[in-house]
Amino acid sequence: MDLNNRLSGNELQKNLSGQPGFGNFNTQHPQKWEDPSIIDYSMRIEPPFRGFNQVKVGQDGLVNELRPTNKIQEWDPSAMLSSFSFLEQKIHQLRDLVHLIVGRRGQVLGRPDELVTQQQQLITADLTSIIVQLISTAGSLLPYVKSTHSAAPPSMGQFGQLGGAVFPSIPGLNGGIQLQNTSGSKVSNQPNQNDVSANCGSEQNHNNEEHDLKEEEDAEEGENLPPGSYEILQPEKEEILAPHTHFCTICGKGFKRDANLRMHMRGHGDEYKTPAALAKPHKESSSEPTLIKRYSCPCTGCKRNKDHKKFQPLKTILCVKNHYKRTHCDKSYTCSRCNTKRFSVVADLKTHEKHCGKDKWLCSCGTTFSRKDKLFGHIALFQGHTPAIASEETKAQVGPFERREGNQVTNKVGSMNFNFSPNASSESGVQNIMNVKGNIDDPTTYFSPLNFDNLGGFNDFPRPPFDDSESSFGFLLPGSCNYNQKSAADDSNNLA
Amino acid sequence: MSSGSTKNILSFTEDLLIRVYEKLSSGSDRKSWRLVCREFLRVDLVTQNHLRVLRVEFLPGLLRKYTRLQSLDFSVCPRIDDGTVSMLLPRHGSGSESDSLSWGSWARGLKCLVLSRATGLGFFGLEALVHVCPLLEIVDVSYCCGFGDREAAALSHAAGLRVLKMDKCLNLSDVGLAKIAVRCGRLECLSLKWCMEITDLGIGLLCKKRVDLKSLDISYLKVRNESLHSIASMKKLEVLAMVGCPVVDDFGLQFLENGCPMLQGMDVSRCECVSSSGLISVIKGHSGLRELNASYSFPELCTTFLHCLKGLKHLELIRIDGSRISETSFSVISAHCKSLLEIGLSKCVGVNNMGIMQLVSGCVNLRILNLTCCHSITDAAISAIADSCRNLICLKLESCDMITEKSLYQLSSFCLLLEEIDLTDCHGVNDKGLKYLSSCSGLQCLKLGLCMNISDKGLFNIGSNCPKIHELDLYRCTGIGDESLAAISKGCKNLMKLNLSYCSGITDRGLEYVGHMHELSDLEMRGLEKVTGAGLAAVAAGCKRLSDLDLKHCDKVDDSSFWALACHAKNIRQINLSYCAISDMALCMVMANLTHLQDAKLVHLNNVSVEGFELALRACFVQIKKVKLFAPLSYLLSSEILENLHAKGCKIRWD
């Protein structure tokens, strides 16, 4: 898919979503990935907001609908309005708080750490109070609802069912409504704030996995497309994984971008050199109302697959590609700097590499920090975590030396280092810790370019993601065999 | 000993022999024991649990024989390095099976490892040592200047570590400290003196993770008040040393007022920003304080501080060196600090006879009294001290000019337990005084530097009556001659430290007497103009234990004696040859053959060429740790040798 399509998709999204604030949130734009922290937070925090807003709208509609029919019980719309304004205020406060957190945390952590979860909990608590308020507001409506239906005993559970029944008519709201439903029913069953927060937390919890999060991003959260209002396309697996999407009709050469194809076409004759032929071919199509296209993931059981009961369509073909690679493919791109982070989309790797290594304070658990005090705060918090030693790598670069004998004066300064892994001892290798350690601590022995060549594929190399500080971060060698590793990784990827 | 009794002791059972053996304290006594017979040697082998290694070449054999070692001290072994360690480690595939089994057994019971100044040791060696010693509790890596975070990480694998000294591990930062703080769960005592990279963050983490710490030394660190805030949260801290912390001030000390409930010892000496008000807040919160060192911290003892001292009923030690003190202060101290054992008043302004009299009237238990540079002290004060403090053990009277033999008479009459007395620069001390003093037969350390009025007569009395003396300082005692040394070498068989610098009356004959002092380990003989090679040769041949020798300005000592030195004085660790007439050849001989030489001062050797220096340094570079050289040599010596020295952990001081 070319840039135009993507852009048009954007506009489309904006138009359709009806929520400009969130519609801007374009996921496939590579630059958006630059600061995942923002994405992180907005993903975490804002969907519930939107959900509530929508719920509010929906309830307003409901209220309007219900008002004329039922005037039996005293229902005070002005009280509800005031409670809505309270909610609004509360949400604004919370949003400000989240913005503050986002601003403060300039650097992103690759994986969620305790600080993030703490902040999450804080926000969750606030959200809980909002939800409780919302429920109590909605609860004031309850008698009305009951009276309109059969004479069933009034129960919150029914309200939940009711919500489920009423709201699906607006499909885009599913996520938000669902949250509302579950929390509502929970509260009715056991009025326990913790439980509510747990439910709210679940919304956030599945953001913990980085790629889930990005996937969420692909989802058109604000889209309110009713099912059937768009055409569902499901590209095949091969099509998704194909390196090229645009092919020359004359010679068959493939291109990743339409623009490149158009440039290529110039070589096939003068007719392709006209400004019209070279222009972006989208203008006329966007003007006439065509059926909106949405995409489905070919993997059955995936939430992005059209057969899934909570199907969330993907907006563009690029979304499908990214989603498919991130979710259903191996993460074959490894960061050549940290050697721990792995990605299945090259753009993700590049984004990561931009800030990889800037977090120079490392913990033995693998978490990186931009500031020393943050690291020490982390270590103080967790049992058994220790800081990884940066100097270990630089020192370990000095290769093993032969054992010096007696008083023999060696000329090399570095020869003061002794090799603790003589072949004799490595044969039995049971107790000789030095041997093991020496090898692990010395990345040059393990990860020399030679070794990579020998290993052939980078994928073949077995390595736990975060085994131990000394070994996993031993590879943070400034400028050591970067190129080789990278090329090895690329090669292996191509092979795979 | 009659033959009957010898038979008796030989028929003792092993456990009795072990008991007898355990009574022997000094190394030379134990050596004699070992030499008696095989049985005695066996007792030594199974009982001895501490080993202080000088010669690394004997180490493998020793480790195989001494199977019950608990403590291994490498602090005087200059050649301990990664290579040595790797040889000592259990290795598979080398040697016979039984041999490899016996290997490493020495490490299994080892609890204490002293690696002080083991600058040749690297990270790998240290880690290997830590790994083979599972029971390690005490580790001393002080003055291993190159040690840093990696070494700390290696040490942190010793999970049972209780005591860790890392003084002057210059590269140690918060990261390494954090490793230790997190992993060494039983740590009780930690010394971080001069670890300049440590900041508040490291100390803060340490205090959070190791709340059970009992002793902490953060001297000379550039930590701020925040560190004291975190330290205050340590519930079990008993001793806190923070000498020379330049940034900590009274606000920091205020945190301690309500923290560290167990605090017993506090050292705030040389803290520039600390005043008495900060110390007052510490004292207020800790009435159980036993030791307080506030030397050179504040210029004047204010009255409020003294009033606070009233609350310290258990105070045993107070040092207020360098401050101004009034007579009334002494009366307050003597009235309230009855249990005081030691008081340091060195360089205090305002100390006079009246003050001292008031002090000793109350503090009758004083054992150690430091009156260095209290110039206005006279015999009256010393009499009062002698009269009241019968248990006095150590008295320092350096530069107390007004002291005469009367003081010494009083002291010798009443303070019979006196072990150490410093009379440096007390011109009133004469032969008569020494005669009085010699009746303190327990005297172990006597400093008579710059006492011009003493002669052979006085020292004869000391030599004949004070057999326990092991340290004697005769710096610039120009009145003494060879006869003094004759008397001392005859009477003081335990003498270990002797300073004869600038005693111009000493000749070769005197040094021959010195050669009979078999225990002598430190000898300073600077500027002995009459001494020639024969004298030094006698010392070299006789003093087998000699480890520290200062020959500066011994102009007449010639090459032949240096050859003798190279041949005989195998235990020398420190040598000062500056301004000596040593030649190229002799220097190379000395440096190459003194295989345990660690510290050499080699400036102004006029007869030595650059090639001579180069060769000499090459010859000794394996073991040398510190060398002082004439500054222009830095350009003349090859870079290769300098790099080698540096890589080996040797520090070169250019003069």
mmCIF file of C-alpha atoms in Angstrom, chain A residues 161-282:
data_model
loop_
_atom_site.group_PDB
_atom_site.id
_atom_site.type_symbol
_atom_site.label_atom_id
_atom_site.label_comp_id
_atom_site.label_asym_id
_atom_site.label_seq_id
_atom_site.Cartn_x
_atom_site.Cartn_y
_atom_site.Cartn_z
ATOM 1 C CA GLN A 161 -27.826 -7.126 30.166
ATOM 2 C CA LEU A 162 -29.789 -4.195 29.092
ATOM 3 C CA GLY A 163 -26.641 -2.275 28.308
ATOM 4 C CA GLY A 164 -25.441 -5.198 26.302
ATOM 5 C CA ALA A 165 -28.666 -5.306 24.427
ATOM 6 C CA VAL A 166 -28.998 -1.670 23.691
ATOM 7 C CA PHE A 167 -25.559 -0.568 22.804
ATOM 8 C CA PRO A 168 -24.428 -3.042 20.155
ATOM 9 C CA SER A 169 -26.403 -1.036 17.675
ATOM 10 C CA ILE A 170 -23.401 1.235 17.731
ATOM 11 C CA PRO A 171 -20.693 -1.309 16.978
ATOM 12 C CA GLY A 172 -17.719 0.957 17.374
ATOM 13 C CA LEU A 173 -18.551 1.367 21.000
ATOM 14 C CA ASN A 174 -18.088 -2.254 21.793
ATOM 15 C CA GLY A 175 -14.920 -1.868 23.748
ATOM 16 C CA GLY A 176 -16.106 0.934 25.900
ATOM 17 C CA ILE A 177 -19.454 -0.524 26.519
ATOM 18 C CA GLN A 178 -18.072 -3.811 27.408
ATOM 19 C CA LEU A 179 -16.015 -2.338 30.116
ATOM 20 C CA GLN A 180 -18.980 -0.554 31.422
ATOM 21 C CA ASN A 181 -21.009 -3.687 31.380
ATOM 22 C CA THR A 182 -18.605 -5.846 33.192
ATOM 23 C CA SER A 183 -17.818 -3.378 35.829
ATOM 24 C CA GLY A 184 -21.427 -2.620 36.272
ATOM 25 C CA SER A 185 -22.391 -6.191 36.823
ATOM 26 C CA LYS A 186 -19.495 -6.777 39.122
ATOM 27 C CA VAL A 187 -20.452 -3.903 41.263
ATOM 28 C CA SER A 188 -23.915 -5.193 41.488
ATOM 29 C CA ASN A 189 -22.755 -8.592 42.567
ATOM 30 C CA GLN A 190 -20.269 -7.542 45.168
ATOM 31 C CA PRO A 191 -19.929 -3.875 45.835
ATOM 32 C CA ASN A 192 -16.204 -4.074 46.173
ATOM 33 C CA GLN A 193 -14.056 -1.314 44.831
ATOM 34 C CA ASN A 194 -11.102 -3.583 44.382
ATOM 35 C CA ASP A 195 -13.035 -5.727 42.076
ATOM 36 C CA VAL A 196 -14.038 -2.818 39.972
ATOM 37 C CA SER A 197 -10.495 -1.681 39.736
ATOM 38 C CA ALA A 198 -9.468 -5.162 38.800
ATOM 39 C CA ASN A 199 -11.857 -5.011 35.941
ATOM 40 C CA CYS A 200 -10.593 -1.679 34.868
ATOM 41 C CA GLY A 201 -7.138 -3.023 35.285
ATOM 42 C CA SER A 202 -7.850 -5.813 32.906
ATOM 43 C CA GLU A 203 -8.345 -3.213 30.259
ATOM 44 C CA GLN A 204 -4.829 -2.076 30.951
ATOM 45 C CA ASN A 205 -3.298 -5.401 31.671
ATOM 46 C CA HIS A 206 -3.424 -6.685 28.211
ATOM 47 C CA ASN A 207 -1.492 -3.649 27.187
ATOM 48 C CA ASN A 208 1.419 -4.970 29.111
ATOM 49 C CA GLU A 209 2.635 -6.945 26.209
ATOM 50 C CA GLU A 210 4.260 -4.507 23.931
ATOM 51 C CA HIS A 211 2.866 -5.862 20.754
ATOM 52 C CA ASP A 212 -0.599 -6.183 22.019
ATOM 53 C CA LEU A 213 -0.344 -2.555 22.661
ATOM 54 C CA LYS A 214 0.739 -1.780 19.169
ATOM 55 C CA GLU A 215 -1.955 -3.949 17.868
ATOM 56 C CA GLU A 216 -4.482 -1.990 19.830
ATOM 57 C CA GLU A 217 -3.102 0.962 18.088
ATOM 58 C CA ASP A 218 -3.856 -0.561 14.781
ATOM 59 C CA ALA A 219 -7.388 -0.981 15.881
ATOM 60 C CA GLU A 220 -9.563 1.878 14.848
ATOM 61 C CA GLU A 221 -10.746 2.605 18.279
ATOM 62 C CA GLY A 222 -12.789 5.580 17.349
ATOM 63 C CA GLU A 223 -14.363 3.979 14.324
ATOM 64 C CA ASN A 224 -18.053 3.588 14.573
ATOM 65 C CA LEU A 225 -18.569 1.576 11.450
ATOM 66 C CA PRO A 226 -21.678 -0.527 11.634
ATOM 67 C CA PRO A 227 -21.109 -4.074 10.388
ATOM 68 C CA GLY A 228 -21.903 -4.285 6.767
ATOM 69 C CA SER A 229 -21.201 -0.650 6.111
ATOM 70 C CA TYR A 230 -17.748 -1.615 4.890
ATOM 71 C CA GLU A 231 -16.254 -4.222 2.647
ATOM 72 C CA ILE A 232 -14.016 -6.799 4.357
ATOM 73 C CA LEU A 233 -10.919 -7.891 2.505
ATOM 74 C CA GLN A 234 -8.833 -10.738 3.762
ATOM 75 C CA PRO A 235 -5.439 -10.962 2.093
ATOM 76 C CA GLU A 236 -3.720 -14.302 2.034
ATOM 77 C CA LYS A 237 -0.745 -15.073 4.206
ATOM 78 C CA GLU A 238 1.553 -15.172 1.193
ATOM 79 C CA GLU A 239 0.305 -11.837 0.025
ATOM 80 C CA ILE A 240 0.997 -10.336 3.403
ATOM 81 C CA LEU A 241 4.492 -11.711 3.605
ATOM 82 C CA ALA A 242 5.386 -10.935 0.013
ATOM 83 C CA PRO A 243 8.191 -8.427 -0.114
ATOM 84 C CA HIS A 244 6.535 -6.475 -2.935
ATOM 85 C CA THR A 245 3.004 -5.317 -3.400
ATOM 86 C CA HIS A 246 3.232 -3.395 -6.650
ATOM 87 C CA PHE A 247 4.238 -5.161 -9.809
ATOM 88 C CA CYS A 248 5.142 -3.854 -13.179
ATOM 89 C CA THR A 249 2.577 -5.036 -15.703
ATOM 90 C CA ILE A 250 5.199 -5.092 -18.416
ATOM 91 C CA CYS A 251 8.269 -6.735 -16.937
ATOM 92 C CA GLY A 252 6.812 -8.083 -13.693
ATOM 93 C CA LYS A 253 9.280 -6.444 -11.401
ATOM 94 C CA GLY A 254 7.946 -5.924 -7.893
ATOM 95 C CA PHE A 255 8.030 -2.825 -5.759
ATOM 96 C CA LYS A 256 7.198 -1.988 -2.236
ATOM 97 C CA ARG A 257 5.812 1.406 -3.080
ATOM 98 C CA ASP A 258 3.525 2.505 -5.855
ATOM 99 C CA ALA A 259 5.591 5.647 -6.357
ATOM 100 C CA ASN A 260 8.643 3.532 -7.054
ATOM 101 C CA LEU A 261 6.666 1.529 -9.552
ATOM 102 C CA ARG A 262 5.613 4.717 -11.283
ATOM 103 C CA MET A 263 9.203 5.850 -11.437
ATOM 104 C CA HIS A 264 10.108 2.453 -12.838
ATOM 105 C CA MET A 265 7.408 2.661 -15.447
ATOM 106 C CA ARG A 266 9.063 5.680 -16.968
ATOM 107 C CA GLY A 267 11.620 3.316 -18.409
ATOM 108 C CA HIS A 268 8.966 1.433 -20.351
ATOM 109 C CA GLY A 269 8.008 4.320 -22.582
ATOM 110 C CA ASP A 270 7.191 7.958 -22.921
ATOM 111 C CA GLU A 271 3.520 7.426 -22.176
ATOM 112 C CA TYR A 272 4.467 6.756 -18.557
ATOM 113 C CA LYS A 273 6.382 10.008 -18.296
ATOM 114 C CA THR A 274 3.404 12.327 -18.421
ATOM 115 C CA PRO A 275 2.549 14.255 -15.295
ATOM 116 C CA ALA A 276 -0.800 12.506 -15.189
ATOM 117 C CA ALA A 277 0.805 9.081 -15.229
ATOM 118 C CA LEU A 278 3.277 10.110 -12.587
ATOM 119 C CA ALA A 279 0.736 11.759 -10.318
ATOM 120 C CA LYS A 280 -0.799 10.061 -7.355
ATOM 121 C CA PRO A 281 -3.815 8.206 -8.687
ATOM 122 C CA HIS A 282 -6.183 8.761 -5.783
#
